[in-house]
PDB file of C-alpha atoms in Angstrom:
ATOM      1  CA  GLU A 101     134.252  70.890 135.344  1.00  0.00           C
ATOM      2  CA  ALA A 102     133.617  67.635 136.445  1.00  0.00           C
ATOM      3  CA  ARG A 103     136.927  66.854 136.112  1.00  0.00           C
ATOM      4  CA  CYS A 104     138.049  69.975 137.757  1.00  0.00           C
ATOM      5  CA  CYS A 105     135.133  68.767 140.733  1.00  0.00           C
ATOM      6  CA  ALA A 106     136.952  65.411 140.593  1.00  0.00           C
ATOM      7  CA  ARG A 107     140.437  66.480 141.613  1.00  0.00           C
ATOM      8  CA  MET A 108     138.862  68.951 143.985  1.00  0.00           C
ATOM      9  CA  ARG A 109     137.142  66.491 145.910  1.00  0.00           C
ATOM     10  CA  ALA A 110     140.123  63.933 145.814  1.00  0.00           C
ATOM     11  CA  ILE A 111     142.477  66.884 147.359  1.00  0.00           C
ATOM     12  CA  ALA A 112     139.929  67.649 150.234  1.00  0.00           C
ATOM     13  CA  ARG A 113     140.032  64.008 151.769  1.00  0.00           C
ATOM     14  CA  HIS A 114     143.592  64.875 152.478  1.00  0.00           C
ATOM     15  CA  LYS A 115     143.688  68.700 152.803  1.00  0.00           C
ATOM     16  CA  ALA A 116     141.112  71.265 154.058  1.00  0.00           C
ATOM     17  CA  LEU A 117     140.357  72.410 150.841  1.00  0.00           C
ATOM     18  CA  PHE A 118     138.018  76.381 150.554  1.00  0.00           C
ATOM     19  CA  PHE A 119     136.258  77.753 147.966  1.00  0.00           C
ATOM     20  CA  MET A 120     135.399  81.781 147.958  1.00  0.00           C
ATOM     21  CA  GLN A 121     133.393  83.238 145.031  1.00  0.00           C
ATOM     22  CA  GLY A 122     134.691  85.850 143.191  1.00  0.00           C
ATOM     23  CA  ASN A 123     134.427  88.352 140.314  1.00  0.00           C
ATOM     24  CA  ARG A 124     133.961  85.178 137.906  1.00  0.00           C
ATOM     25  CA  ASP A 125     131.992  82.915 140.056  1.00  0.00           C
ATOM     26  CA  PHE A 126     129.385  84.216 140.158  1.00  0.00           C
ATOM     27  CA  LEU A 127     127.299  80.817 139.356  1.00  0.00           C
ATOM     28  CA  THR A 128     129.064  78.748 141.867  1.00  0.00           C
ATOM     29  CA  GLY A 129     126.652  77.408 144.790  1.00  0.00           C
ATOM     30  CA  PRO A 130     126.406  74.884 147.785  1.00  0.00           C
ATOM     31  CA  THR A 131     126.524  72.655 144.800  1.00  0.00           C
ATOM     32  CA  PHE A 132     129.535  73.214 143.855  1.00  0.00           C
ATOM     33  CA  ALA A 133     130.766  72.849 147.243  1.00  0.00           C
ATOM     34  CA  GLU A 134     129.278  69.224 147.078  1.00  0.00           C
ATOM     35  CA  ARG A 135     130.906  68.508 144.572  1.00  0.00           C
ATOM     36  CA  SER A 136     133.994  69.354 144.720  1.00  0.00           C
ATOM     37  CA  GLY A 137     134.319  68.323 148.460  1.00  0.00           C
ATOM     38  CA  CYS A 138     135.463  71.871 149.219  1.00  0.00           C
ATOM     39  CA  THR A 139     134.241  74.292 152.210  1.00  0.00           C
ATOM     40  CA  TRP A 140     132.124  77.279 151.249  1.00  0.00           C
ATOM     41  CA  LEU A 141     133.132  80.811 152.929  1.00  0.00           C
ATOM     42  CA  SER A 142     131.407  83.412 152.906  1.00  0.00           C
ATOM     43  CA  ASP A 143     132.345  86.964 151.717  1.00  0.00           C
ATOM     44  CA  PRO A 144     134.299  88.016 154.028  1.00  0.00           C
ATOM     45  CA  THR A 145     134.867  85.573 156.465  1.00  0.00           C
ATOM     46  CA  ALA A 146     137.574  86.329 159.241  1.00  0.00           C
ATOM     47  CA  PHE A 147     139.395  84.233 161.071  1.00  0.00           C
ATOM     48  CA  GLU A 148     142.329  83.991 164.349  1.00  0.00           C
ATOM     49  CA  PHE A 149     145.521  82.238 163.630  1.00  0.00           C
ATOM     50  CA  ALA A 150     148.744  82.361 166.159  1.00  0.00           C
ATOM     51  CA  GLY A 151     146.068  85.291 168.225  1.00  0.00           C
ATOM     52  CA  GLN A 152     145.838  86.985 165.684  1.00  0.00           C
ATOM     53  CA  ARG A 153     142.552  87.970 163.822  1.00  0.00           C
ATOM     54  CA  TYR A 154     142.247  88.033 159.707  1.00  0.00           C
ATOM     55  CA  LEU A 155     140.072  89.279 157.666  1.00  0.00           C
ATOM     56  CA  LEU A 156     139.727  87.197 154.136  1.00  0.00           C
ATOM     57  CA  SER A 157     137.844  88.652 151.097  1.00  0.00           C
ATOM     58  CA  HIS A 158     137.855  88.540 147.400  1.00  0.00           C
ATOM     59  CA  GLY A 159     138.022  92.441 147.370  1.00  0.00           C
ATOM     60  CA  ASP A 160     135.653  93.118 144.481  1.00  0.00           C
ATOM     61  CA  ALA A 161     132.594  94.474 146.916  1.00  0.00           C
ATOM     62  CA  LEU A 162     135.099  96.940 148.091  1.00  0.00           C
ATOM     63  CA  CYS A 163     135.744  98.618 144.791  1.00  0.00           C
ATOM     64  CA  LEU A 164     133.599 101.200 145.071  1.00  0.00           C
ATOM     65  CA  ASP A 165     133.714 103.352 142.447  1.00  0.00           C
ATOM     66  CA  ASP A 166     134.760 101.128 139.933  1.00  0.00           C
ATOM     67  CA  THR A 167     130.490 101.757 139.588  1.00  0.00           C
ATOM     68  CA  ASP A 168     129.836 100.398 136.339  1.00  0.00           C
ATOM     69  CA  TYR A 169     131.274  96.934 138.088  1.00  0.00           C
ATOM     70  CA  GLN A 170     129.339  97.156 141.253  1.00  0.00           C
ATOM     71  CA  ARG A 171     126.076  97.292 139.235  1.00  0.00           C
ATOM     72  CA  PHE A 172     127.434  94.287 137.058  1.00  0.00           C
ATOM     73  CA  ARG A 173     127.732  92.697 140.664  1.00  0.00           C
ATOM     74  CA  ALA A 174     124.666  93.804 141.818  1.00  0.00           C
ATOM     75  CA  MET A 175     122.604  92.206 138.997  1.00  0.00           C
ATOM     76  CA  ALA A 176     124.821  88.715 138.132  1.00  0.00           C
ATOM     77  CA  ARG A 177     124.267  87.741 141.818  1.00  0.00           C
ATOM     78  CA  THR A 178     120.801  87.914 141.884  1.00  0.00           C
ATOM     79  CA  THR A 179     118.623  84.128 141.438  1.00  0.00           C
ATOM     80  CA  ALA A 180     116.334  86.240 138.822  1.00  0.00           C
ATOM     81  CA  TRP A 181     118.934  87.624 136.409  1.00  0.00           C
ATOM     82  CA  GLN A 182     121.428  83.289 137.111  1.00  0.00           C
ATOM     83  CA  GLU A 183     118.664  81.510 136.117  1.00  0.00           C
ATOM     84  CA  ALA A 184     117.849  83.488 133.150  1.00  0.00           C
ATOM     85  CA  PHE A 185     121.804  83.129 132.282  1.00  0.00           C
ATOM     86  CA  LEU A 186     121.211  79.654 132.599  1.00  0.00           C
ATOM     87  CA  ARG A 187     118.454  79.056 130.319  1.00  0.00           C
ATOM     88  CA  GLN A 188     120.066  79.664 127.616  1.00  0.00           C
ATOM     89  CA  PRO A 189     121.945  77.970 125.614  1.00  0.00           C
ATOM     90  CA  ILE A 190     125.608  76.870 126.601  1.00  0.00           C
ATOM     91  CA  GLU A 191     127.169  78.328 123.360  1.00  0.00           C
ATOM     92  CA  THR A 192     125.600  81.951 123.880  1.00  0.00           C
ATOM     93  CA  ARG A 193     126.270  81.927 127.631  1.00  0.00           C
ATOM     94  CA  ARG A 194     129.656  81.095 126.136  1.00  0.00           C
ATOM     95  CA  ALA A 195     130.293  83.702 123.932  1.00  0.00           C
ATOM     96  CA  GLN A 196     128.348  86.154 126.843  1.00  0.00           C
ATOM     97  CA  ALA A 197     131.079  84.862 128.868  1.00  0.00           C
ATOM     98  CA  ARG A 198     133.982  85.660 126.395  1.00  0.00           C
ATOM     99  CA  GLY A 199     132.578  88.933 125.986  1.00  0.00           C
ATOM    100  CA  MET A 200     132.344  90.082 129.688  1.00  0.00           C
ATOM    101  CA  ARG A 201     136.140  89.071 129.763  1.00  0.00           C
ATOM    102  CA  ASP A 202     136.877  90.619 126.921  1.00  0.00           C
ATOM    103  CA  GLN A 203     135.262  93.767 128.292  1.00  0.00           C
ATOM    104  CA  SER A 204     136.817  93.387 131.419  1.00  0.00           C
ATOM    105  CA  HIS A 205     140.339  93.060 129.921  1.00  0.00           C
ATOM    106  CA  SER A 206     139.784  96.114 127.403  1.00  0.00           C
ATOM    107  CA  HIS A 207     138.426  98.905 130.504  1.00  0.00           C
ATOM    108  CA  GLN A 208     141.643  97.747 132.195  1.00  0.00           C
ATOM    109  CA  ARG A 209     143.578  97.923 129.644  1.00  0.00           C
ATOM    110  CA  ALA A 210     141.636 101.704 128.720  1.00  0.00           C
ATOM    111  CA  ALA A 211     141.796 102.369 132.355  1.00  0.00           C
ATOM    112  CA  MET A 212     144.321 105.641 133.801  1.00  0.00           C
ATOM    113  CA  VAL A 213     143.765 104.548 137.398  1.00  0.00           C
ATOM    114  CA  TYR A 214     142.917 101.226 137.863  1.00  0.00           C
ATOM    115  CA  ALA A 215     140.382  99.964 140.356  1.00  0.00           C
ATOM    116  CA  GLU A 216     141.347  99.847 143.844  1.00  0.00           C
ATOM    117  CA  LEU A 217     139.859  98.706 147.128  1.00  0.00           C
ATOM    118  CA  ASP A 218     137.737 101.988 149.343  1.00  0.00           C
ATOM    119  CA  ARG A 219     140.505 102.632 152.394  1.00  0.00           C
ATOM    120  CA  GLN A 220     137.290 103.414 154.610  1.00  0.00           C
ATOM    121  CA  ALA A 221     135.135 100.808 153.966  1.00  0.00           C
ATOM    122  CA  SER A 222     138.346  97.832 154.070  1.00  0.00           C
ATOM    123  CA  LEU A 223     139.085 100.089 157.774  1.00  0.00           C
ATOM    124  CA  ASP A 224     135.243  99.596 158.213  1.00  0.00           C
ATOM    125  CA  TRP A 225     135.288  95.963 157.526  1.00  0.00           C
ATOM    126  CA  LEU A 226     138.372  95.277 159.836  1.00  0.00           C
ATOM    127  CA  GLN A 227     137.029  96.598 162.716  1.00  0.00           C
ATOM    128  CA  SER A 228     133.628  95.483 162.343  1.00  0.00           C
ATOM    129  CA  ALA A 229     135.242  91.818 161.873  1.00  0.00           C
ATOM    130  CA  ARG A 230     137.767  93.057 165.120  1.00  0.00           C
ATOM    131  CA  ALA A 231     140.499  92.232 162.546  1.00  0.00           C
ATOM    132  CA  THR A 232     143.788  93.757 162.144  1.00  0.00           C
ATOM    133  CA  THR A 233     145.175  92.190 158.229  1.00  0.00           C
ATOM    134  CA  LEU A 234     142.977  92.041 154.868  1.00  0.00           C
ATOM    135  CA  ILE A 235     144.039  89.960 152.663  1.00  0.00           C
ATOM    136  CA  HIS A 236     142.350  89.950 149.011  1.00  0.00           C
ATOM    137  CA  GLY A 237     142.886  89.283 145.380  1.00  0.00           C
ATOM    138  CA  HIS A 238     140.827  90.947 142.710  1.00  0.00           C
ATOM    139  CA  THR A 239     143.103  93.860 142.205  1.00  0.00           C
ATOM    140  CA  HIS A 240     146.131  91.294 141.890  1.00  0.00           C
ATOM    141  CA  ARG A 241     148.563  94.143 142.019  1.00  0.00           C
ATOM    142  CA  PRO A 242     150.760  92.424 145.123  1.00  0.00           C
ATOM    143  CA  ALA A 243     151.761  94.836 147.900  1.00  0.00           C
ATOM    144  CA  ASP A 244     151.057  95.113 151.230  1.00  0.00           C
ATOM    145  CA  HIS A 245     149.338  98.786 152.125  1.00  0.00           C
ATOM    146  CA  GLU A 246     149.179  99.908 155.535  1.00  0.00           C
ATOM    147  CA  LEU A 247     145.481 101.505 156.106  1.00  0.00           C
ATOM    148  CA  ALA A 248     146.049 102.950 159.729  1.00  0.00           C
ATOM    149  CA  ALA A 249     148.005 101.974 162.996  1.00  0.00           C
ATOM    150  CA  GLY A 250     148.040  98.540 163.006  1.00  0.00           C
ATOM    151  CA  MET A 251     145.649  97.973 160.279  1.00  0.00           C
ATOM    152  CA  ARG A 252     147.252  96.259 156.812  1.00  0.00           C
ATOM    153  CA  ARG A 253     145.918  95.291 153.593  1.00  0.00           C
ATOM    154  CA  ILE A 254     147.285  92.054 151.969  1.00  0.00           C
ATOM    155  CA  VAL A 255     147.009  91.766 148.193  1.00  0.00           C
ATOM    156  CA  LEU A 256     147.689  88.531 146.540  1.00  0.00           C
ATOM    157  CA  SER A 257     149.127  87.361 143.106  1.00  0.00           C
ATOM    158  CA  ASP A 258     146.912  86.727 140.352  1.00  0.00           C
ATOM    159  CA  TRP A 259     148.035  83.313 138.459  1.00  0.00           C
ATOM    160  CA  ASP A 260     149.058  83.166 135.071  1.00  0.00           C
ATOM    161  CA  LEU A 261     151.510  80.750 134.568  1.00  0.00           C
ATOM    162  CA  ASP A 262     151.854  81.511 130.756  1.00  0.00           C
ATOM    163  CA  ALA A 263     152.990  84.649 131.159  1.00  0.00           C
ATOM    164  CA  THR A 264     156.462  86.478 131.270  1.00  0.00           C
ATOM    165  CA  PRO A 265     157.411  85.725 134.003  1.00  0.00           C
ATOM    166  CA  ALA A 266     155.086  83.558 134.892  1.00  0.00           C
ATOM    167  CA  ARG A 267     152.812  85.056 137.545  1.00  0.00           C
ATOM    168  CA  ALA A 268     152.109  82.360 140.700  1.00  0.00           C
ATOM    169  CA  GLN A 269     152.194  83.061 144.263  1.00  0.00           C
ATOM    170  CA  VAL A 270     151.082  81.764 147.218  1.00  0.00           C
ATOM    171  CA  LEU A 271     150.527  83.575 150.607  1.00  0.00           C
ATOM    172  CA  ARG A 272     151.640  81.312 153.625  1.00  0.00           C
ATOM    173  CA  LEU A 273     150.701  81.440 157.147  1.00  0.00           C
ATOM    174  CA  ASP A 274     152.985  79.794 159.972  1.00  0.00           C
ATOM    175  CA  ARG A 275     153.502  80.691 163.647  1.00  0.00           C
ATOM    176  CA  ALA A 276     156.916  81.213 163.181  1.00  0.00           C
ATOM    177  CA  HIS A 277     157.059  83.154 160.450  1.00  0.00           C
ATOM    178  CA  GLY A 278     153.908  85.598 160.398  1.00  0.00           C
ATOM    179  CA  LEU A 279     152.899  85.574 156.099  1.00  0.00           C
ATOM    180  CA  GLN A 280     154.681  85.024 153.924  1.00  0.00           C
ATOM    181  CA  ARG A 281     154.929  85.401 149.991  1.00  0.00           C
ATOM    182  CA  ARG A 282     155.850  82.731 148.294  1.00  0.00           C
ATOM    183  CA  PRO A 283     156.623  81.536 144.538  1.00  0.00           C
ATOM    184  CA  TRP A 284     154.901  78.508 143.522  1.00  0.00           C
ATOM    185  CA  PRO A 285     155.424  75.996 144.120  1.00  0.00           C
ATOM    186  CA  ASP A 286     156.142  76.540 146.934  1.00  0.00           C
ATOM    187  CA  SER A 287     159.960  74.774 147.436  1.00  0.00           C
ATOM    188  CA  ALA A 288     159.627  74.741 151.503  1.00  0.00           C
ATOM    189  CA  ALA A 289     155.422  73.597 151.476  1.00  0.00           C
TER     190      ALA A 289
END
């Protein structure tokens, strides 16, 4: 953790570095952001670029049909649960984390239909933020979804460099080309 934060802090001295909490990052907080030099992004976060408004989200809060996960998410983000978890010995916490990860992978493999973002909730978030494009991860099935006229949802890939083929994409936003998916490392960066 210390090496990771030091590396991030070194990068943040030269480039803006942002962090948005994901489903496995529920114990991160302001201390992590301070130590890593990251700018903390709330979920969701809206921004404007080249006259267009975008909404960034991890995406897990919009997987409304995954009720088991939504119950866990609500519990794991409470101060009381986090404090109780952190009071346990490190080996106990690691074992529990491995168990949660294994259970999640098992659930994903057994599911006939993968968790997906709720379409109406996604549209509601976009309309509330006055944005036209929602960019998110969590489901990690890269795709571009048309939600309604002029409203879309872009799904980021996960990163697994050990997979065959390796999975690692970046989403690049520039004035000339808009949003583009690129393999990592991005030779055109």
